[in-house]
CSV table of C-alpha atoms in Angstrom, one decimal:
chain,number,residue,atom,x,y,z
A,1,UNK,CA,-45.0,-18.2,13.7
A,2,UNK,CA,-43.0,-16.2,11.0
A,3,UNK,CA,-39.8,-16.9,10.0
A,4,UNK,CA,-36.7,-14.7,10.2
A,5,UNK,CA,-32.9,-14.9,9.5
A,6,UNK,CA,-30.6,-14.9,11.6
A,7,UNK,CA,-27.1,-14.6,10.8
A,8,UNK,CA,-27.9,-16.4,7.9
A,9,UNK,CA,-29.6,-18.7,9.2
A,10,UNK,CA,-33.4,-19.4,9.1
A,11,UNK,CA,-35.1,-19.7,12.0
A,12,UNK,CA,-39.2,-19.8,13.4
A,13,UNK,CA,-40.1,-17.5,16.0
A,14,UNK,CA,-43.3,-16.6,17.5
A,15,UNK,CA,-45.5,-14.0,16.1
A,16,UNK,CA,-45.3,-10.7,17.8
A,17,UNK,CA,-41.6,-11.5,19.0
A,18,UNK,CA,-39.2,-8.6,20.1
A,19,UNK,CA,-35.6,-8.5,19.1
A,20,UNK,CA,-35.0,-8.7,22.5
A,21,UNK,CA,-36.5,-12.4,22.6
A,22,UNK,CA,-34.8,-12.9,19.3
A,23,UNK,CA,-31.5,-12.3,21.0
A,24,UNK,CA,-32.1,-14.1,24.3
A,25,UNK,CA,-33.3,-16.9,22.1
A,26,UNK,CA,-29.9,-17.1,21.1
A,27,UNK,CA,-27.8,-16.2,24.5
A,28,UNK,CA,-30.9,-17.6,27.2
A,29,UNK,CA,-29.8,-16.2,30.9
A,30,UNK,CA,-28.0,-13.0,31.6
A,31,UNK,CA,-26.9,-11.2,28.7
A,32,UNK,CA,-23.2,-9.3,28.7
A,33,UNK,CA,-24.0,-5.2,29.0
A,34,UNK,CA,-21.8,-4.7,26.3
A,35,UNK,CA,-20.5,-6.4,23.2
A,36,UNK,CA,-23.0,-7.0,21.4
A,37,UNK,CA,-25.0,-5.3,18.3
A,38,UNK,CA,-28.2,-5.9,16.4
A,39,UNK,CA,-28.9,-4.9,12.8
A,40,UNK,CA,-32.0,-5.6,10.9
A,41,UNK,CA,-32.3,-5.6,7.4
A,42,UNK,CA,-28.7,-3.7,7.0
A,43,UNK,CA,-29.9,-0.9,9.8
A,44,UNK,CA,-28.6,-0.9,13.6
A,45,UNK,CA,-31.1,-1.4,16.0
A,46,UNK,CA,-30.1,0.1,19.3
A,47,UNK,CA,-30.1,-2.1,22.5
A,48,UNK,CA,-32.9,-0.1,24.1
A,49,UNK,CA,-35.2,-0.3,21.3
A,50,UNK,CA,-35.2,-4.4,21.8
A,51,UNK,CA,-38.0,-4.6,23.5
A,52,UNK,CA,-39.5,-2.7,21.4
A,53,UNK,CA,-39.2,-3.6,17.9
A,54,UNK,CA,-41.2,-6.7,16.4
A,55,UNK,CA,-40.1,-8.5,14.2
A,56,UNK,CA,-41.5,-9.5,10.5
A,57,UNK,CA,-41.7,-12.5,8.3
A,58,UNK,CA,-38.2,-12.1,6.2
A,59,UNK,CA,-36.4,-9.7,8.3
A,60,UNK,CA,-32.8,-10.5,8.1
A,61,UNK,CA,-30.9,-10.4,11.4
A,62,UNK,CA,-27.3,-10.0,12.5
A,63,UNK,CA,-26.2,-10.2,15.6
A,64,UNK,CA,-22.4,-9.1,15.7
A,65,UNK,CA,-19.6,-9.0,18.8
A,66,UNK,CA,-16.2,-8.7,19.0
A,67,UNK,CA,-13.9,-10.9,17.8
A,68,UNK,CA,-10.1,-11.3,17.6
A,69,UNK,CA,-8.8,-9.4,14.3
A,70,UNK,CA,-6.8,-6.7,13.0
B,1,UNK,CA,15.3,17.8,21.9
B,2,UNK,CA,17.6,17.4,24.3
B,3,UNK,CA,17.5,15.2,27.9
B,4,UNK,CA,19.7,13.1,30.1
B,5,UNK,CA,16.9,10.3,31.1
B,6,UNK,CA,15.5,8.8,27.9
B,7,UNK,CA,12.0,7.3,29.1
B,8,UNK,CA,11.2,11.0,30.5
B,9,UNK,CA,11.9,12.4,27.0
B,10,UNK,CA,9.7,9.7,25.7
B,11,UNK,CA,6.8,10.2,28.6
B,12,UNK,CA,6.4,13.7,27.8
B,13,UNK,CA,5.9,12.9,24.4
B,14,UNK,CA,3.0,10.5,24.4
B,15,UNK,CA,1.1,9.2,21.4
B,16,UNK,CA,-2.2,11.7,20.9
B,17,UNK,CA,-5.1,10.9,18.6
B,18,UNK,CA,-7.4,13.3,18.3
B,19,UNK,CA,-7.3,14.9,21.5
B,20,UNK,CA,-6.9,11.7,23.3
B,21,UNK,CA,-3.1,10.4,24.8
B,22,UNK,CA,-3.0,6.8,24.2
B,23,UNK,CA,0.8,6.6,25.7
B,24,UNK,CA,2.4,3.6,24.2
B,25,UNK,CA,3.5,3.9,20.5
B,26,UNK,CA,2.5,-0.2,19.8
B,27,UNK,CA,-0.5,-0.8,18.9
B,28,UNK,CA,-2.0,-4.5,19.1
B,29,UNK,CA,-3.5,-5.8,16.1
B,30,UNK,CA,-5.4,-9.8,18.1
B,31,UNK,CA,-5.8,-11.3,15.3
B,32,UNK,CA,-4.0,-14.4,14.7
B,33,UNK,CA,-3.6,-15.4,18.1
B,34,UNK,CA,-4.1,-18.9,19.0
B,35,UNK,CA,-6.1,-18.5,22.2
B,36,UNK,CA,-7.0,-15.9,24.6
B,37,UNK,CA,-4.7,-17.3,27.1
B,38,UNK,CA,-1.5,-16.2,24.6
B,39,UNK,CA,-3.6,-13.2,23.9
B,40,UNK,CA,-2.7,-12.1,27.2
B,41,UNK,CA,0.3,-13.1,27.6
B,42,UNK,CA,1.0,-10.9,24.3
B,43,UNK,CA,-1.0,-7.9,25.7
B,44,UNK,CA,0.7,-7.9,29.0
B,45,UNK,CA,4.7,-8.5,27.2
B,46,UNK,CA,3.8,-6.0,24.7
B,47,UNK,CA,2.7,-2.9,27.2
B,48,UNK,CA,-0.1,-1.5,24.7
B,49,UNK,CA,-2.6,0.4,25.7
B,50,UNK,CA,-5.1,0.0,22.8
B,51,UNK,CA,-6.0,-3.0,20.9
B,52,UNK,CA,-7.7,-3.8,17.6
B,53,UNK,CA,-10.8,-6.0,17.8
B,54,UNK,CA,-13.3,-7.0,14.7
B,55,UNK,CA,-17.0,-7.7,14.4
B,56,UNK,CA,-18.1,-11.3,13.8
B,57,UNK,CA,-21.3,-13.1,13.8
B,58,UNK,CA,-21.7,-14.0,17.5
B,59,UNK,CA,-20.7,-17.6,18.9
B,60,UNK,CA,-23.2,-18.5,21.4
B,61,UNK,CA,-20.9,-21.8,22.0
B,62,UNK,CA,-17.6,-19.5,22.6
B,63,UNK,CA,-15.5,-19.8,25.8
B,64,UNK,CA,-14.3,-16.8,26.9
B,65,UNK,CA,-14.4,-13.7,24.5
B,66,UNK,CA,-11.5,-10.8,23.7
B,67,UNK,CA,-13.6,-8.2,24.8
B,68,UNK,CA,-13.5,-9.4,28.3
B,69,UNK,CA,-9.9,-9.8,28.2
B,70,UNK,CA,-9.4,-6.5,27.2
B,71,UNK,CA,-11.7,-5.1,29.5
B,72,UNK,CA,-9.7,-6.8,32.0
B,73,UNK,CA,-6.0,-6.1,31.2
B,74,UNK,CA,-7.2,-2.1,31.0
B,75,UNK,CA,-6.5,-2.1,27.5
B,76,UNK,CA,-8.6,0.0,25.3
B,77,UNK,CA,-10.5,-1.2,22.6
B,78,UNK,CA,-10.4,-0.2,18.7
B,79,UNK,CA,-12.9,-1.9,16.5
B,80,UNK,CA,-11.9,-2.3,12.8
B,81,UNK,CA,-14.4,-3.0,9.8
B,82,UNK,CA,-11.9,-6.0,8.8
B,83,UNK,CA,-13.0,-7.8,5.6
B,84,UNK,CA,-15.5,-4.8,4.3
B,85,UNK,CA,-14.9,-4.4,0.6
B,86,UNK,CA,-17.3,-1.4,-0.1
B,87,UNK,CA,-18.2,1.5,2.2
B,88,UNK,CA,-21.1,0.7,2.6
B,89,UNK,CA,-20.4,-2.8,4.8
B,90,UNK,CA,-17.4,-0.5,6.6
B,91,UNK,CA,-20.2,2.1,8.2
B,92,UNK,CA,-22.5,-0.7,8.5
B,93,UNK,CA,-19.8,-2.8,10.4
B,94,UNK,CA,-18.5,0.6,12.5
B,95,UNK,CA,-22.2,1.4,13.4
B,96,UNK,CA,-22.5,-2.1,15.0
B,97,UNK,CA,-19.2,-1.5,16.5
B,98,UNK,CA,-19.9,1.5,18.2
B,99,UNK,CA,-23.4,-0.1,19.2
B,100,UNK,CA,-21.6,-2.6,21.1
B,101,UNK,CA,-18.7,-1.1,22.2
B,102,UNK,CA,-20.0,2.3,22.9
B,103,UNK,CA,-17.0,4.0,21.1
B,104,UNK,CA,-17.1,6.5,18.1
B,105,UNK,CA,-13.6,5.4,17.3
B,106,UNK,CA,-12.7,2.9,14.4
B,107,UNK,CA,-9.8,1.4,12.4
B,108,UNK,CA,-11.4,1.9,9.0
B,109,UNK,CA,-10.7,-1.4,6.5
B,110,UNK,CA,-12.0,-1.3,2.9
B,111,UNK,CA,-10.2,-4.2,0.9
B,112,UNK,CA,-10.2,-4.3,-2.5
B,113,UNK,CA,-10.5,-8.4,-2.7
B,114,UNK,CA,-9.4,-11.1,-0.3
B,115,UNK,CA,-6.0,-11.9,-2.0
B,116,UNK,CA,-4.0,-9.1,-1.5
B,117,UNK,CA,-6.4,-7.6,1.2
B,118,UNK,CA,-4.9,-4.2,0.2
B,119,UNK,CA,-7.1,-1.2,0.5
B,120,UNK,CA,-9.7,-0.1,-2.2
B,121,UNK,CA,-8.9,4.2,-2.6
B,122,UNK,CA,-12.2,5.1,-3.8
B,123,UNK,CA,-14.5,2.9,-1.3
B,124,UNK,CA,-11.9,3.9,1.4
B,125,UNK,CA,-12.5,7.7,0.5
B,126,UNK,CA,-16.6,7.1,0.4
B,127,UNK,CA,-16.3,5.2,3.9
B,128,UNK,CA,-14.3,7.6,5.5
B,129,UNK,CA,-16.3,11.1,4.3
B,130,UNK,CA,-19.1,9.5,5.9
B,131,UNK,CA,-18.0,7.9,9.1
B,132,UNK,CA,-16.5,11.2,10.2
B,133,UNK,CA,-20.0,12.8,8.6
B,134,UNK,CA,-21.5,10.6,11.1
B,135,UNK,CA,-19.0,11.9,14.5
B,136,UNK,CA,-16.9,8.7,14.6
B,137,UNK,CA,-13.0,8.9,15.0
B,138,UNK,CA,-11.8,7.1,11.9
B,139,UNK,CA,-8.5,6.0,12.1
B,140,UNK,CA,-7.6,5.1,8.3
B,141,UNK,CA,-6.1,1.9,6.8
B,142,UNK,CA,-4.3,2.8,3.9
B,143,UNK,CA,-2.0,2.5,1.3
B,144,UNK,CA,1.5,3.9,1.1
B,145,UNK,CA,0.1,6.7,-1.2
B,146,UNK,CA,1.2,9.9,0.1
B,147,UNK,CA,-1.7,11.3,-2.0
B,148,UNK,CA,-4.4,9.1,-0.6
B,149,UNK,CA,-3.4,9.7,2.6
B,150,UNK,CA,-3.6,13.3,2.1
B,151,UNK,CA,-6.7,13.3,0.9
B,152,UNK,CA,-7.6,10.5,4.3
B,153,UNK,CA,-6.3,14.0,6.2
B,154,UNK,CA,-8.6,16.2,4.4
B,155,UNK,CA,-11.6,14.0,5.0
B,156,UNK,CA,-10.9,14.7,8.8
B,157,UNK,CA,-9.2,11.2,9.5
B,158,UNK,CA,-7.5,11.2,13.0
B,159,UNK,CA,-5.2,8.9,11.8
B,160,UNK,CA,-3.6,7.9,8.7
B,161,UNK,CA,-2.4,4.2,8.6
B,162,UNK,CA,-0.2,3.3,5.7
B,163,UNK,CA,0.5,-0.1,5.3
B,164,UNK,CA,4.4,-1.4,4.6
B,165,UNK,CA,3.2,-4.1,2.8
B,166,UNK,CA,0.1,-6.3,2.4
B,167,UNK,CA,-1.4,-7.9,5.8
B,168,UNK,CA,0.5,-10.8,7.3
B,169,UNK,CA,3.2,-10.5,4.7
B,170,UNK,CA,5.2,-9.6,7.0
B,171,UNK,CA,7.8,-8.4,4.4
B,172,UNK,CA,8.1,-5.2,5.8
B,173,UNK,CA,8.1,-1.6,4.4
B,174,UNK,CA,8.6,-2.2,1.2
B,175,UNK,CA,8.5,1.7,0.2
B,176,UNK,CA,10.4,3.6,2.8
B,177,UNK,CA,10.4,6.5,0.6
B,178,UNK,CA,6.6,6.7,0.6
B,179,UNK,CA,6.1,6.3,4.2
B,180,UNK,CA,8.4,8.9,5.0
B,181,UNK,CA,6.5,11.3,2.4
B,182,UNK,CA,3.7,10.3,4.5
B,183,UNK,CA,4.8,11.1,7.9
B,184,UNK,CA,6.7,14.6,6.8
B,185,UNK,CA,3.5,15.5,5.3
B,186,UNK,CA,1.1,14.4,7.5
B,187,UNK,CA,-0.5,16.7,10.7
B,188,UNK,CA,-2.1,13.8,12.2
B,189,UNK,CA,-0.5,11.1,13.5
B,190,UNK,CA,0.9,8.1,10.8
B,191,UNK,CA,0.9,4.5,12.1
B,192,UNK,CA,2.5,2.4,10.3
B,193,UNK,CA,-0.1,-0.7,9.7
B,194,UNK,CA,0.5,-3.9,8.0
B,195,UNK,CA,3.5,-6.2,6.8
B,196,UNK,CA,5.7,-5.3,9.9
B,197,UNK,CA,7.6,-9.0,10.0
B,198,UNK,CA,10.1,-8.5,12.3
B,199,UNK,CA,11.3,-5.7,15.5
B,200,UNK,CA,13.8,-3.7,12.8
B,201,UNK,CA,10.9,-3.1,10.5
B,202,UNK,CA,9.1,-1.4,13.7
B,203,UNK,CA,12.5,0.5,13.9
B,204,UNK,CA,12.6,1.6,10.5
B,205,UNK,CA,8.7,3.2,10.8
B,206,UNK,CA,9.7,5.2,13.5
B,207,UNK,CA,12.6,5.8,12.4
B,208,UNK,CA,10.7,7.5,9.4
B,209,UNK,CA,8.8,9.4,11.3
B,210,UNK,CA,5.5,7.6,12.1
B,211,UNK,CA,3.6,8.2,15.5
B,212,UNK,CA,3.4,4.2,16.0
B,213,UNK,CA,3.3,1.1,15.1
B,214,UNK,CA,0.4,-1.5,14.8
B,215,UNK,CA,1.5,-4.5,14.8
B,216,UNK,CA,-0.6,-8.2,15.0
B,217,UNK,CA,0.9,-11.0,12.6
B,218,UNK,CA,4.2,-10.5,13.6
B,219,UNK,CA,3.7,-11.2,17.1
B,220,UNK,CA,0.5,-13.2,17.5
B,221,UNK,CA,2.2,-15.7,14.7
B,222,UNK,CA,5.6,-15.6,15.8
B,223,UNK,CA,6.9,-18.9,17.3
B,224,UNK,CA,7.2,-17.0,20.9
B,225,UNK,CA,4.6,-14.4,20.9
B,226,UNK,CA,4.9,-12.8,24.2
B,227,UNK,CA,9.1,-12.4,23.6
B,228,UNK,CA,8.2,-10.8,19.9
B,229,UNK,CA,5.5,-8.5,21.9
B,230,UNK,CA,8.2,-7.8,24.0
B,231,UNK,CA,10.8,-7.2,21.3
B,232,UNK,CA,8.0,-5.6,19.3
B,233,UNK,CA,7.6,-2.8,22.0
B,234,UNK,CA,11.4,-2.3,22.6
B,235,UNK,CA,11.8,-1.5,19.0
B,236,UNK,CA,9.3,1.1,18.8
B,237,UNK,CA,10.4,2.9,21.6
B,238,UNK,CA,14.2,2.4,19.8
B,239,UNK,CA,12.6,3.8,16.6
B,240,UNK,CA,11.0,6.9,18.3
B,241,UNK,CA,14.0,7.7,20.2
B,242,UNK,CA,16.7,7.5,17.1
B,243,UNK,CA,14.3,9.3,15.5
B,244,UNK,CA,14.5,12.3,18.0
B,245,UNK,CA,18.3,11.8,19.0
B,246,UNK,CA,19.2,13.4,15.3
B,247,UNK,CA,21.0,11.0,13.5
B,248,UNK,CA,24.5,11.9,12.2
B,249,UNK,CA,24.7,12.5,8.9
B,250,UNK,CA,25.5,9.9,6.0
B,251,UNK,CA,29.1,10.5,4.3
B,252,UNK,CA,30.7,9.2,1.5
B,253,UNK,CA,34.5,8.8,3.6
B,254,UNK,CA,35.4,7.7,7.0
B,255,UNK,CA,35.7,10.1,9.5
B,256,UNK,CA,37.8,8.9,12.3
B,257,UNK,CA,35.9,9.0,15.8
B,258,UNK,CA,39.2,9.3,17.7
B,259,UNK,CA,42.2,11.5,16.6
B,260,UNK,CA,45.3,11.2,14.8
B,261,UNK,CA,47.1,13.9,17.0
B,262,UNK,CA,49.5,12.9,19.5
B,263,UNK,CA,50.0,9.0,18.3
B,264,UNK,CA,53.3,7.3,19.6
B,265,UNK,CA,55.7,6.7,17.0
B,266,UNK,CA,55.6,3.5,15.3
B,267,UNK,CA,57.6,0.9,13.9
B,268,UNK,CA,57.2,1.2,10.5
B,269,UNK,CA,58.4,4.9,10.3
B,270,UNK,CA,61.7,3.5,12.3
């Protein structure tokens, strides 16, 4: 296991995890095709590079959609 | 400009931003809303075509979400970087925005503190240089500075929006001087952004000379929403048209609309 943030929270996720199970971890099912954004360690990781990327002990995680404001 | 039917004369004179016709001159700020359900009923009184949305941390638990709605009602999205205080958490926050929403557009916020949420110049300049750097359409929260909105323009901002005083004041334009300095000045589009309280303040920007109005406290807080959307939308398009009519001109003595030739003879000169 190796632990991660995760919109500021801590949270224990299987070695060799992808974003992509980090995210679905989070919204199990169907995810929406839009709305939604992944940054790691303050730098955007694009949707199709979720399966892709692994992620390390400390990485900090934010998972951002849209909300009312403005 | 001259026309006998006053919505033509307003339809072929669109709102553009950066190449693109939004149509409607009100803009819909959502925040402040108290459900999604008003939300809709303030999108659908208020006619706008494009609506401000913000990033948050997402709410697995949520029901329903604003994207959807929007998506729904045809209204176009505009993300903002809300509650950024430094450039470098406003291109962080519109990077993730156009991640998720697939748009290069983005209402550009870069407060100063959280008290009077009014926009830091020097982190706003920083931000913007390197959000357009980067290809996005920055549309530019501002202050009523007609320099820094000048230099906003020279950056290659689409849009310069002053505010008429701080968010959800809703005391108005409280420099109608500056604002019109703005808009005369200004060859992109100026919308007015921020302390609009009531529909005369929405006159009095386009009355000025901005391009539209954005609008969110004052309607998603009002006691009726949807009838201030409504109200909202009928005073910009007010606004825009007195501003095109050409006013008459202020004088310091009457001037009698109907003539003194030809009156009956009266009493008192019997």
């Amino acid at each position: 296991m190796v632990s991660v943030y995760l919109n500021g929270q801590e949270m224990l996720v299987g070695a060799g995890s992808t974003v992509a199970d980090l995210v679905a971890s989070v919204l199990p099912g169907a995810q929406p095709a839009r709305g939604l954004a992944v940054a790691c360690n303050r730098e955007v990781v694009p949707r199709s590079s979720w399966p892709a990327v692994v992620v390390c002990s400390g990485d900090r995680f934010e998972l951002l959609a849209p909300a009312q404001g403005g | 400009m001259t026309g006998t039917d006053p919505s033509a004369v307003m339809a072929s004179d669109p709102l553009v931003i950066a190449g693109e016709e939004i149509g409607p001159r009100l803009i819909l700020g959502t925040g402040g809303a108290p459900s999604l359900e008003v939300l809709g009923e303030v999108i659908e009184a208020s006619g706008a075509a494009m609506a401000t949305v913000a990033m948050r941390r997402l709410d697995p638990a949520a029901k329903g979400n604003v994207l959807d709605l929007l998506v729904s009602m045809g209204v176009r999205t505009l993300p903002n970087t809300a509650g950024c205080m430094t450039a470098k958490e406003a291109v962080l926050t519109a990077e993730m925005a156009r991640e998720a929403l697939e748009t290069n557009w983005v209402k550009l916020e870069v407060i100063a503190d959280d008290k009077m949420l009014l926009p830091d110049p020097l982190e706003l300049i920083d931000a913007a240089e390197e959000l357009v750097g980067r290809g996005f359409v920055v549309l530019a929260y501002t202050n009523d500075d007609p320099v820094l909105a000048w230099r906003l323009e020279q950056t290659g901002c689409a849009a310069v929006m002053p505010g008429g005083a701080p968010i959800g004041t809703g005391l108005g334009l409280c420099n109608p001087h500056n604002i019109e300095l703005i808009a005369s000045k200004a060859k992109v589009p100026v919308v007015l952004d921020a302390g609009v309280g009531t529909a005369s303040d929405a006159v009095l920007a386009m009355e000025l000379g901005c391009e539209a109005v954005l609008v969110a406290s004052a309607i998603t807080r009002a006691e009726n929403p949807p009838l201030m959307a409504a109200a909202m939308a009928g005073a910009v398009r007010a606004g825009w048209m007195a501003a095109h009519a050409g006013r008459i001109p202020r004088r310091r003595h009457a001037l009698a609309s109907t003539s003194f030739s030809d009156m009956a003879e009266t009493f008192a000169e019997q």
